[in-house]
Amino acid sequence: QEYTLVKMRVVQPYPEKLKFAKKSLKNKPVFLVAATLRPETMYGQTNCWVHPDLEYVAFKLNDESIFVCSERAAKNMSYQGFTAKNGEFEIITKLKGQDILGAKLNAPLSFNDIIYTLPMLSIKPDKGTGVVTSVPSDSPDDYAALTDLKKKPAFREKYNITDEMVLPFEPIPIIEIPDFGNLCAVTVYDELKIQSQNDKEKLQIAKEKVYLKAFYEGILIVGEFKGQKVQDVKKALQKKLTDSKEAVIYYEPEKTIMSRSG
Ligand code: ZZB
């Protein structure tokens, strides 16, 4: 499986736990890296998700910048030429998702200059990097999780998330899809009467409803490829992001192969 790894730069002031590692960071840029299949949606990023209870690592790349992601993903990256020595990666510090919640980020292409790192409880530890970028206009999971945080002050408090990190951020219309309008995730969320990010079955149906339709019939309504079909610009946007070093290509081994080899 090929993903686009979007580099979301951590902006000062760093979270306490990253400051601790500052000596070894030597002002090198630190990125939370999110695996996505939808590079064409990056205009609509409103926040980044991490799981509060999952473990993440900060490790050094061969260009000395720092990536934060799951240890499993770091290991995969070390076999894909990201680090100085094949199969090896130098962990600067281990972190819990909790430790990076609230971190300020600058994300490529996003219409928001600054977005925040927020908690999502449905993040799968064994997929991608464990860091997920949030596009609530086009991803039902993201819209559900953002709506949960907006609706439930107690949920924000539990994770020390302030109002300013959540309340100003609305889904941004970026792709027009026939029958679904320009906020397809909001459309299906309402249609299926989804209640929260824990509504697993409905969210699965919601995703299936929009996925193929977005790919084959979606039209970008923003950015330099405005007016073009999603299927025609996906590759071009991936290339734009990798050429500008705001993203890299990352491969995930098939799970069946992983389990066969132990
Ligand atoms: C931006 C985005 C915009 C995404 C969208 C989806 C959608 P798939 O197809 O099942 O492989 N993702 C990545 N890693 C994780 C994880 N560890 N746990 C939970 N979710 C994760 O799903 C790939 C997508 O799942 C990725 O693409 C990422 O969210 C999320 F408009 O990135 B996506 C209808 C979906 N729309």
PDB file of C-alpha atoms and ligand atoms in Angstrom:
ATOM      1  CA  GLN A   1       0.000   0.000   0.000  1.00  0.00           C
ATOM      2  CA  GLU A   2       1.398   3.377  -1.041  1.00  0.00           C
ATOM      3  CA  TYR A   3       0.657   6.399   1.136  1.00  0.00           C
ATOM      4  CA  THR A   4       1.536  10.051   0.904  1.00  0.00           C
ATOM      5  CA  LEU A   5       3.200  11.036   4.185  1.00  0.00           C
ATOM      6  CA  VAL A   6       2.253  14.598   4.912  1.00  0.00           C
ATOM      7  CA  LYS A   7       4.803  16.485   7.016  1.00  0.00           C
ATOM      8  CA  MET A   8       3.053  18.676   9.576  1.00  0.00           C
ATOM      9  CA  ARG A   9       5.684  20.940  11.109  1.00  0.00           C
ATOM     10  CA  VAL A  10       5.550  21.470  14.862  1.00  0.00           C
ATOM     11  CA  VAL A  11       5.599  25.193  15.579  1.00  0.00           C
ATOM     12  CA  GLN A  12       7.184  26.735  18.713  1.00  0.00           C
ATOM     13  CA  PRO A  13       6.464  26.631  21.574  1.00  0.00           C
ATOM     14  CA  TYR A  14       6.995  22.881  21.553  1.00  0.00           C
ATOM     15  CA  PRO A  15       5.036  20.665  23.922  1.00  0.00           C
ATOM     16  CA  GLU A  16       6.876  20.043  27.239  1.00  0.00           C
ATOM     17  CA  LYS A  17       7.859  16.502  26.226  1.00  0.00           C
ATOM     18  CA  LEU A  18       9.532  17.653  23.030  1.00  0.00           C
ATOM     19  CA  LYS A  19      11.369  20.472  24.811  1.00  0.00           C
ATOM     20  CA  PHE A  20      12.934  17.854  27.014  1.00  0.00           C
ATOM     21  CA  ALA A  21      14.556  16.447  23.908  1.00  0.00           C
ATOM     22  CA  LYS A  22      15.571  19.872  22.660  1.00  0.00           C
ATOM     23  CA  LYS A  23      19.330  19.464  23.053  1.00  0.00           C
ATOM     24  CA  SER A  24      19.334  16.647  20.579  1.00  0.00           C
ATOM     25  CA  LEU A  25      16.848  18.488  18.370  1.00  0.00           C
ATOM     26  CA  LYS A  26      19.324  21.371  17.777  1.00  0.00           C
ATOM     27  CA  ASN A  27      16.631  23.464  16.146  1.00  0.00           C
ATOM     28  CA  LYS A  28      16.078  20.857  13.469  1.00  0.00           C
ATOM     29  CA  PRO A  29      12.484  20.898  12.249  1.00  0.00           C
ATOM     30  CA  VAL A  30      10.130  18.451  13.933  1.00  0.00           C
ATOM     31  CA  PHE A  31       7.235  16.970  11.954  1.00  0.00           C
ATOM     32  CA  LEU A  32       4.203  14.937  12.908  1.00  0.00           C
ATOM     33  CA  VAL A  33       3.790  12.728   9.832  1.00  0.00           C
ATOM     34  CA  ALA A  34       0.366  11.578   8.690  1.00  0.00           C
ATOM     35  CA  ALA A  35      -0.269   8.817   6.147  1.00  0.00           C
ATOM     36  CA  THR A  36      -2.995   9.664   3.650  1.00  0.00           C
ATOM     37  CA  LEU A  37      -4.492   8.263   0.445  1.00  0.00           C
ATOM     38  CA  ARG A  38      -6.086  11.632  -0.270  1.00  0.00           C
ATOM     39  CA  PRO A  39      -3.367  14.222  -1.017  1.00  0.00           C
ATOM     40  CA  GLU A  40      -5.950  16.232  -2.997  1.00  0.00           C
ATOM     41  CA  THR A  41      -7.828  16.992   0.235  1.00  0.00           C
ATOM     42  CA  MET A  42      -4.929  18.684   2.051  1.00  0.00           C
ATOM     43  CA  TYR A  43      -6.410  22.145   1.400  1.00  0.00           C
ATOM     44  CA  GLY A  44      -9.158  21.253   3.874  1.00  0.00           C
ATOM     45  CA  GLN A  45      -7.036  20.232   6.877  1.00  0.00           C
ATOM     46  CA  THR A  46      -8.420  21.627  10.128  1.00  0.00           C
ATOM     47  CA  ASN A  47      -6.390  19.687  12.692  1.00  0.00           C
ATOM     48  CA  CYS A  48      -4.237  16.615  13.247  1.00  0.00           C
ATOM     49  CA  TRP A  49      -5.295  13.507  15.192  1.00  0.00           C
ATOM     50  CA  VAL A  50      -3.293  11.350  17.570  1.00  0.00           C
ATOM     51  CA  HIS A  51      -4.534   8.670  19.975  1.00  0.00           C
ATOM     52  CA  PRO A  52      -3.920   9.859  23.564  1.00  0.00           C
ATOM     53  CA  ASP A  53      -2.956   6.379  24.822  1.00  0.00           C
ATOM     54  CA  LEU A  54      -0.803   5.234  21.920  1.00  0.00           C
ATOM     55  CA  GLU A  55       2.971   5.327  22.028  1.00  0.00           C
ATOM     56  CA  TYR A  56       4.853   7.414  19.488  1.00  0.00           C
ATOM     57  CA  VAL A  57       8.563   7.936  18.852  1.00  0.00           C
ATOM     58  CA  ALA A  58      10.550  10.965  17.738  1.00  0.00           C
ATOM     59  CA  PHE A  59      13.415   9.803  15.521  1.00  0.00           C
ATOM     60  CA  LYS A  60      16.074  11.359  13.340  1.00  0.00           C
ATOM     61  CA  LEU A  61      16.064  11.231   9.544  1.00  0.00           C
ATOM     62  CA  ASN A  62      19.124  11.237   7.305  1.00  0.00           C
ATOM     63  CA  ASP A  63      18.620  14.992   6.729  1.00  0.00           C
ATOM     64  CA  GLU A  64      18.616  15.446  10.542  1.00  0.00           C
ATOM     65  CA  SER A  65      14.979  16.526  10.679  1.00  0.00           C
ATOM     66  CA  ILE A  66      12.774  14.741  13.198  1.00  0.00           C
ATOM     67  CA  PHE A  67       9.647  12.680  12.521  1.00  0.00           C
ATOM     68  CA  VAL A  68       7.070  11.767  15.164  1.00  0.00           C
ATOM     69  CA  CYS A  69       5.007   8.635  14.438  1.00  0.00           C
ATOM     70  CA  SER A  70       4.407   5.096  15.701  1.00  0.00           C
ATOM     71  CA  GLU A  71       7.507   2.974  16.273  1.00  0.00           C
ATOM     72  CA  ARG A  72       6.176   0.445  13.787  1.00  0.00           C
ATOM     73  CA  ALA A  73       6.055   3.114  11.061  1.00  0.00           C
ATOM     74  CA  ALA A  74       9.535   4.382  12.004  1.00  0.00           C
ATOM     75  CA  LYS A  75      10.861   0.877  11.519  1.00  0.00           C
ATOM     76  CA  ASN A  76       9.235   0.632   8.085  1.00  0.00           C
ATOM     77  CA  MET A  77      10.683   4.015   7.139  1.00  0.00           C
ATOM     78  CA  SER A  78      14.145   2.870   8.179  1.00  0.00           C
ATOM     79  CA  TYR A  79      13.951   0.231   5.410  1.00  0.00           C
ATOM     80  CA  GLN A  80      12.843   2.828   2.866  1.00  0.00           C
ATOM     81  CA  GLY A  81      15.890   5.090   2.928  1.00  0.00           C
ATOM     82  CA  PHE A  82      14.584   7.602   5.451  1.00  0.00           C
ATOM     83  CA  THR A  83      17.383   7.074   7.967  1.00  0.00           C
ATOM     84  CA  ALA A  84      21.184   7.025   7.889  1.00  0.00           C
ATOM     85  CA  LYS A  85      21.463   3.233   8.225  1.00  0.00           C
ATOM     86  CA  ASN A  86      19.148   0.759   6.544  1.00  0.00           C
ATOM     87  CA  GLY A  87      16.863  -0.887   9.097  1.00  0.00           C
ATOM     88  CA  GLU A  88      18.043   1.347  11.944  1.00  0.00           C
ATOM     89  CA  PHE A  89      16.543   4.462  13.459  1.00  0.00           C
ATOM     90  CA  GLU A  90      17.714   6.584  16.338  1.00  0.00           C
ATOM     91  CA  ILE A  91      14.920   7.249  18.816  1.00  0.00           C
ATOM     92  CA  ILE A  92      15.301  10.659  20.427  1.00  0.00           C
ATOM     93  CA  THR A  93      12.408  10.220  22.761  1.00  0.00           C
ATOM     94  CA  LYS A  94       9.302   8.125  23.256  1.00  0.00           C
ATOM     95  CA  LEU A  95       6.016   9.928  23.725  1.00  0.00           C
ATOM     96  CA  LYS A  96       2.418   9.172  24.518  1.00  0.00           C
ATOM     97  CA  GLY A  97      -0.183  10.723  22.210  1.00  0.00           C
ATOM     98  CA  GLN A  98      -1.294  12.590  25.317  1.00  0.00           C
ATOM     99  CA  ASP A  99       2.096  14.366  25.414  1.00  0.00           C
ATOM    100  CA  ILE A 100       1.627  15.974  22.007  1.00  0.00           C
ATOM    101  CA  LEU A 101      -2.037  16.952  22.287  1.00  0.00           C
ATOM    102  CA  GLY A 102      -2.465  20.673  21.703  1.00  0.00           C
ATOM    103  CA  ALA A 103       0.777  20.941  19.701  1.00  0.00           C
ATOM    104  CA  LYS A 104       0.608  23.753  17.140  1.00  0.00           C
ATOM    105  CA  LEU A 105       1.289  22.675  13.581  1.00  0.00           C
ATOM    106  CA  ASN A 106       1.845  24.138  10.166  1.00  0.00           C
ATOM    107  CA  ALA A 107       0.398  21.760   7.560  1.00  0.00           C
ATOM    108  CA  PRO A 108       1.118  21.892   3.808  1.00  0.00           C
ATOM    109  CA  LEU A 109      -1.582  23.388   1.530  1.00  0.00           C
ATOM    110  CA  SER A 110      -4.015  23.890   4.415  1.00  0.00           C
ATOM    111  CA  PHE A 111      -6.030  27.100   4.299  1.00  0.00           C
ATOM    112  CA  ASN A 112      -5.471  27.304   8.066  1.00  0.00           C
ATOM    113  CA  ASP A 113      -1.965  28.615   8.860  1.00  0.00           C
ATOM    114  CA  ILE A 114      -1.980  26.943  12.239  1.00  0.00           C
ATOM    115  CA  ILE A 115      -3.835  23.792  13.208  1.00  0.00           C
ATOM    116  CA  TYR A 116      -3.773  21.831  16.473  1.00  0.00           C
ATOM    117  CA  THR A 117      -3.119  18.259  17.496  1.00  0.00           C
ATOM    118  CA  LEU A 118      -6.312  16.773  18.928  1.00  0.00           C
ATOM    119  CA  PRO A 119      -7.428  13.396  20.338  1.00  0.00           C
ATOM    120  CA  MET A 120      -9.147  10.730  18.197  1.00  0.00           C
ATOM    121  CA  LEU A 121     -10.036   7.456  19.868  1.00  0.00           C
ATOM    122  CA  SER A 122     -10.605   5.404  16.712  1.00  0.00           C
ATOM    123  CA  ILE A 123      -7.018   5.643  15.461  1.00  0.00           C
ATOM    124  CA  LYS A 124      -5.685   2.211  14.556  1.00  0.00           C
ATOM    125  CA  PRO A 125      -2.202   1.556  15.944  1.00  0.00           C
ATOM    126  CA  ASP A 126      -1.276  -0.846  13.138  1.00  0.00           C
ATOM    127  CA  LYS A 127      -2.092   1.364  10.186  1.00  0.00           C
ATOM    128  CA  GLY A 128      -0.102   4.188   8.640  1.00  0.00           C
ATOM    129  CA  THR A 129       1.852   6.234  11.170  1.00  0.00           C
ATOM    130  CA  GLY A 130      -0.747   6.435  13.964  1.00  0.00           C
ATOM    131  CA  VAL A 131      -0.884  10.155  13.177  1.00  0.00           C
ATOM    132  CA  VAL A 132      -3.848  11.150  11.015  1.00  0.00           C
ATOM    133  CA  THR A 133      -4.530  14.441   9.312  1.00  0.00           C
ATOM    134  CA  SER A 134      -8.088  15.697   9.608  1.00  0.00           C
ATOM    135  CA  VAL A 135     -10.261  16.782   6.699  1.00  0.00           C
ATOM    136  CA  PRO A 136     -13.774  17.034   8.149  1.00  0.00           C
ATOM    137  CA  SER A 137     -15.267  18.262   4.847  1.00  0.00           C
ATOM    138  CA  ASP A 138     -14.505  14.957   3.122  1.00  0.00           C
ATOM    139  CA  SER A 139     -13.839  12.354   5.820  1.00  0.00           C
ATOM    140  CA  PRO A 140     -16.824  11.251   7.934  1.00  0.00           C
ATOM    141  CA  ASP A 141     -14.500   9.934  10.688  1.00  0.00           C
ATOM    142  CA  ASP A 142     -12.857  13.343  10.955  1.00  0.00           C
ATOM    143  CA  TYR A 143     -16.130  15.243  10.948  1.00  0.00           C
ATOM    144  CA  ALA A 144     -17.526  12.947  13.665  1.00  0.00           C
ATOM    145  CA  ALA A 145     -14.443  13.322  15.885  1.00  0.00           C
ATOM    146  CA  LEU A 146     -14.302  17.102  15.453  1.00  0.00           C
ATOM    147  CA  THR A 147     -18.020  17.396  16.174  1.00  0.00           C
ATOM    148  CA  ASP A 148     -17.558  15.327  19.358  1.00  0.00           C
ATOM    149  CA  LEU A 149     -14.921  17.769  20.584  1.00  0.00           C
ATOM    150  CA  LYS A 150     -17.087  20.760  19.692  1.00  0.00           C
ATOM    151  CA  LYS A 151     -20.233  19.383  21.324  1.00  0.00           C
ATOM    152  CA  LYS A 152     -18.627  18.097  24.517  1.00  0.00           C
ATOM    153  CA  PRO A 153     -16.700  20.596  26.649  1.00  0.00           C
ATOM    154  CA  ALA A 154     -15.975  17.786  29.132  1.00  0.00           C
ATOM    155  CA  PHE A 155     -14.221  15.838  26.382  1.00  0.00           C
ATOM    156  CA  ARG A 156     -12.016  18.868  25.635  1.00  0.00           C
ATOM    157  CA  GLU A 157     -11.260  19.395  29.323  1.00  0.00           C
ATOM    158  CA  LYS A 158     -10.313  15.778  29.843  1.00  0.00           C
ATOM    159  CA  TYR A 159      -7.481  16.217  27.346  1.00  0.00           C
ATOM    160  CA  ASN A 160      -6.593  19.853  28.143  1.00  0.00           C
ATOM    161  CA  ILE A 161      -7.837  21.006  24.766  1.00  0.00           C
ATOM    162  CA  THR A 162      -8.738  24.701  24.815  1.00  0.00           C
ATOM    163  CA  ASP A 163     -11.698  26.195  22.949  1.00  0.00           C
ATOM    164  CA  GLU A 164      -9.448  28.087  20.530  1.00  0.00           C
ATOM    165  CA  MET A 165      -7.948  24.803  19.320  1.00  0.00           C
ATOM    166  CA  VAL A 166     -11.355  23.499  18.235  1.00  0.00           C
ATOM    167  CA  LEU A 167     -14.218  25.978  18.015  1.00  0.00           C
ATOM    168  CA  PRO A 168     -12.912  28.240  15.203  1.00  0.00           C
ATOM    169  CA  PHE A 169     -12.337  25.281  12.870  1.00  0.00           C
ATOM    170  CA  GLU A 170     -15.115  24.448  10.427  1.00  0.00           C
ATOM    171  CA  PRO A 171     -15.140  22.007   7.499  1.00  0.00           C
ATOM    172  CA  ILE A 172     -13.875  23.818   4.388  1.00  0.00           C
ATOM    173  CA  PRO A 173     -15.571  23.186   1.020  1.00  0.00           C
ATOM    174  CA  ILE A 174     -12.829  21.852  -1.282  1.00  0.00           C
ATOM    175  CA  ILE A 175     -14.435  19.172  -3.488  1.00  0.00           C
ATOM    176  CA  GLU A 176     -17.838  19.214  -5.177  1.00  0.00           C
ATOM    177  CA  ILE A 177     -19.523  15.829  -5.627  1.00  0.00           C
ATOM    178  CA  PRO A 178     -22.809  15.396  -7.518  1.00  0.00           C
ATOM    179  CA  ASP A 179     -25.657  14.600  -5.059  1.00  0.00           C
ATOM    180  CA  PHE A 180     -23.382  15.216  -2.045  1.00  0.00           C
ATOM    181  CA  GLY A 181     -22.586  18.886  -2.403  1.00  0.00           C
ATOM    182  CA  ASN A 182     -19.267  20.415  -1.362  1.00  0.00           C
ATOM    183  CA  LEU A 183     -19.114  19.033   2.187  1.00  0.00           C
ATOM    184  CA  CYS A 184     -19.773  15.365   1.475  1.00  0.00           C
ATOM    185  CA  ALA A 185     -18.764  14.167   4.945  1.00  0.00           C
ATOM    186  CA  VAL A 186     -21.247  16.525   6.584  1.00  0.00           C
ATOM    187  CA  THR A 187     -23.955  15.412   4.141  1.00  0.00           C
ATOM    188  CA  VAL A 188     -23.585  11.701   4.959  1.00  0.00           C
ATOM    189  CA  TYR A 189     -23.110  12.352   8.679  1.00  0.00           C
ATOM    190  CA  ASP A 190     -26.473  14.132   8.763  1.00  0.00           C
ATOM    191  CA  GLU A 191     -28.168  11.672   6.420  1.00  0.00           C
ATOM    192  CA  LEU A 192     -27.182   8.644   8.506  1.00  0.00           C
ATOM    193  CA  LYS A 193     -27.771  10.498  11.786  1.00  0.00           C
ATOM    194  CA  ILE A 194     -24.329   9.638  13.090  1.00  0.00           C
ATOM    195  CA  GLN A 195     -24.014  10.411  16.810  1.00  0.00           C
ATOM    196  CA  SER A 196     -20.303  10.205  17.524  1.00  0.00           C
ATOM    197  CA  GLN A 197     -16.925   8.855  16.461  1.00  0.00           C
ATOM    198  CA  ASN A 198     -17.898   5.587  18.185  1.00  0.00           C
ATOM    199  CA  ASP A 199     -20.702   4.958  15.676  1.00  0.00           C
ATOM    200  CA  LYS A 200     -18.475   2.419  13.891  1.00  0.00           C
ATOM    201  CA  GLU A 201     -20.999   0.757  11.591  1.00  0.00           C
ATOM    202  CA  LYS A 202     -22.596   3.951  10.352  1.00  0.00           C
ATOM    203  CA  LEU A 203     -19.190   5.541   9.829  1.00  0.00           C
ATOM    204  CA  GLN A 204     -18.143   2.566   7.715  1.00  0.00           C
ATOM    205  CA  ILE A 205     -21.275   2.962   5.579  1.00  0.00           C
ATOM    206  CA  ALA A 206     -20.648   6.708   5.369  1.00  0.00           C
ATOM    207  CA  LYS A 207     -17.115   6.142   4.094  1.00  0.00           C
ATOM    208  CA  GLU A 208     -18.265   3.628   1.503  1.00  0.00           C
ATOM    209  CA  LYS A 209     -20.908   6.074   0.282  1.00  0.00           C
ATOM    210  CA  VAL A 210     -18.422   8.835  -0.451  1.00  0.00           C
ATOM    211  CA  TYR A 211     -15.181   7.055  -1.304  1.00  0.00           C
ATOM    212  CA  LEU A 212     -15.612   5.964  -4.928  1.00  0.00           C
ATOM    213  CA  LYS A 213     -17.948   8.814  -5.705  1.00  0.00           C
ATOM    214  CA  ALA A 214     -15.320  11.348  -4.576  1.00  0.00           C
ATOM    215  CA  PHE A 215     -12.651   9.662  -6.688  1.00  0.00           C
ATOM    216  CA  TYR A 216     -14.631   9.311  -9.920  1.00  0.00           C
ATOM    217  CA  GLU A 217     -16.977  12.283  -9.766  1.00  0.00           C
ATOM    218  CA  GLY A 218     -15.424  14.746  -7.343  1.00  0.00           C
ATOM    219  CA  ILE A 219     -14.205  18.056  -8.722  1.00  0.00           C
ATOM    220  CA  LEU A 220     -11.724  20.293  -6.914  1.00  0.00           C
ATOM    221  CA  ILE A 221     -13.168  23.736  -6.291  1.00  0.00           C
ATOM    222  CA  VAL A 222     -10.020  25.310  -4.791  1.00  0.00           C
ATOM    223  CA  GLY A 223      -6.291  25.614  -5.437  1.00  0.00           C
ATOM    224  CA  GLU A 224      -4.228  25.417  -8.589  1.00  0.00           C
ATOM    225  CA  PHE A 225      -6.169  22.415  -9.967  1.00  0.00           C
ATOM    226  CA  LYS A 226      -9.538  24.058  -9.445  1.00  0.00           C
ATOM    227  CA  GLY A 227     -12.182  22.776 -11.875  1.00  0.00           C
ATOM    228  CA  GLN A 228     -10.436  19.425 -12.445  1.00  0.00           C
ATOM    229  CA  LYS A 229     -11.539  15.938 -11.488  1.00  0.00           C
ATOM    230  CA  VAL A 230     -10.077  14.309  -8.363  1.00  0.00           C
ATOM    231  CA  GLN A 231      -8.972  11.245 -10.335  1.00  0.00           C
ATOM    232  CA  ASP A 232      -7.014  13.458 -12.731  1.00  0.00           C
ATOM    233  CA  VAL A 233      -5.193  15.563 -10.128  1.00  0.00           C
ATOM    234  CA  LYS A 234      -4.458  13.116  -7.301  1.00  0.00           C
ATOM    235  CA  LYS A 235      -1.023  12.200  -8.704  1.00  0.00           C
ATOM    236  CA  ALA A 236      -0.192  15.800  -9.608  1.00  0.00           C
ATOM    237  CA  LEU A 237      -0.927  16.964  -6.076  1.00  0.00           C
ATOM    238  CA  GLN A 238       1.139  14.154  -4.610  1.00  0.00           C
ATOM    239  CA  LYS A 239       4.015  15.225  -6.857  1.00  0.00           C
ATOM    240  CA  LYS A 240       3.616  18.886  -5.946  1.00  0.00           C
ATOM    241  CA  LEU A 241       3.861  17.967  -2.250  1.00  0.00           C
ATOM    242  CA  THR A 242       6.852  15.663  -2.673  1.00  0.00           C
ATOM    243  CA  ASP A 243       8.713  18.076  -4.999  1.00  0.00           C
ATOM    244  CA  SER A 244       8.396  20.804  -2.364  1.00  0.00           C
ATOM    245  CA  LYS A 245       9.512  18.291   0.316  1.00  0.00           C
ATOM    246  CA  GLU A 246       6.287  18.819   2.216  1.00  0.00           C
ATOM    247  CA  ALA A 247       5.499  15.141   1.827  1.00  0.00           C
ATOM    248  CA  VAL A 248       7.252  11.858   1.094  1.00  0.00           C
ATOM    249  CA  ILE A 249       6.061   8.548  -0.299  1.00  0.00           C
ATOM    250  CA  TYR A 250       5.743   5.755   2.249  1.00  0.00           C
ATOM    251  CA  TYR A 251       4.972   2.102   1.680  1.00  0.00           C
ATOM    252  CA  GLU A 252       3.180  -0.115   4.125  1.00  0.00           C
ATOM    253  CA  PRO A 253       3.837  -3.853   3.914  1.00  0.00           C
ATOM    254  CA  GLU A 254       0.730  -6.014   3.497  1.00  0.00           C
ATOM    255  CA  LYS A 255      -0.528  -7.228   6.872  1.00  0.00           C
ATOM    256  CA  THR A 256      -0.815 -10.857   5.737  1.00  0.00           C
ATOM    257  CA  ILE A 257       2.878 -10.852   4.855  1.00  0.00           C
ATOM    258  CA  MET A 258       3.736  -9.244   8.198  1.00  0.00           C
ATOM    259  CA  SER A 259       1.989 -11.946  10.181  1.00  0.00           C
ATOM    260  CA  ARG A 260       3.405 -14.771   8.059  1.00  0.00           C
ATOM    261  CA  SER A 261       6.951 -13.618   8.719  1.00  0.00           C
ATOM    262  CA  GLY A 262       6.181 -13.378  12.419  1.00  0.00           C
TER     263      GLY A 262
HETATM  264  C1  ZZB B   1      -6.935  12.473   4.714  1.00  0.00           C
HETATM  265  C2  ZZB B   1      -8.279  12.085   4.276  1.00  0.00           C
HETATM  266  C3  ZZB B   1      -9.245  12.866   3.674  1.00  0.00           C
HETATM  267  C4  ZZB B   1      -8.537  10.722   4.501  1.00  0.00           C
HETATM  268  C5  ZZB B   1     -10.468  12.280   3.339  1.00  0.00           C
HETATM  269  C6  ZZB B   1      -9.741  10.120   4.194  1.00  0.00           C
HETATM  270  C7  ZZB B   1     -10.726  10.905   3.595  1.00  0.00           C
HETATM  271  P1  ZZB B   1      -8.223   3.442   4.110  1.00  0.00           P
HETATM  272  O1  ZZB B   1      -8.840   3.811   2.813  1.00  0.00           O
HETATM  273  O2  ZZB B   1      -9.122   2.665   5.005  1.00  0.00           O
HETATM  274  O3  ZZB B   1      -6.830   2.841   3.976  1.00  0.00           O
HETATM  275  N1  ZZB B   1      -6.013   6.943   8.425  1.00  0.00           N
HETATM  276  C8  ZZB B   1      -4.695   6.797   8.183  1.00  0.00           C
HETATM  277  N2  ZZB B   1      -4.100   6.136   9.183  1.00  0.00           N
HETATM  278  C9  ZZB B   1      -5.065   5.835  10.079  1.00  0.00           C
HETATM  279  C10 ZZB B   1      -5.068   5.158  11.337  1.00  0.00           C
HETATM  280  N3  ZZB B   1      -3.939   4.649  11.878  1.00  0.00           N
HETATM  281  N4  ZZB B   1      -6.244   5.033  11.991  1.00  0.00           N
HETATM  282  C11 ZZB B   1      -7.380   5.541  11.459  1.00  0.00           C
HETATM  283  N5  ZZB B   1      -7.432   6.202  10.301  1.00  0.00           N
HETATM  284  C12 ZZB B   1      -6.293   6.344   9.605  1.00  0.00           C
HETATM  285  O4  ZZB B   1      -8.042   4.803   4.907  1.00  0.00           O
HETATM  286  C13 ZZB B   1      -7.004   5.689   4.685  1.00  0.00           C
HETATM  287  C14 ZZB B   1      -7.394   6.930   5.410  1.00  0.00           C
HETATM  288  O5  ZZB B   1      -7.622   6.633   6.795  1.00  0.00           O
HETATM  289  C15 ZZB B   1      -6.339   7.994   5.367  1.00  0.00           C
HETATM  290  O6  ZZB B   1      -6.686   9.010   4.402  1.00  0.00           O
HETATM  291  C16 ZZB B   1      -6.479   8.673   6.718  1.00  0.00           C
HETATM  292  O7  ZZB B   1      -7.451   9.689   6.478  1.00  0.00           O
HETATM  293  C17 ZZB B   1      -7.040   7.610   7.611  1.00  0.00           C
HETATM  294  F1  ZZB B   1     -11.396  13.025   2.775  1.00  0.00           F
HETATM  295  O8  ZZB B   1      -6.322  11.243   5.113  1.00  0.00           O
HETATM  296  B1  ZZB B   1      -7.278  10.102   5.129  1.00  0.00           B
HETATM  297  C18 ZZB B   1     -13.784   8.904   2.955  1.00  0.00           C
HETATM  298  C19 ZZB B   1     -12.396   9.114   3.511  1.00  0.00           C
HETATM  299  N6  ZZB B   1     -11.965  10.426   3.229  1.00  0.00           N
END
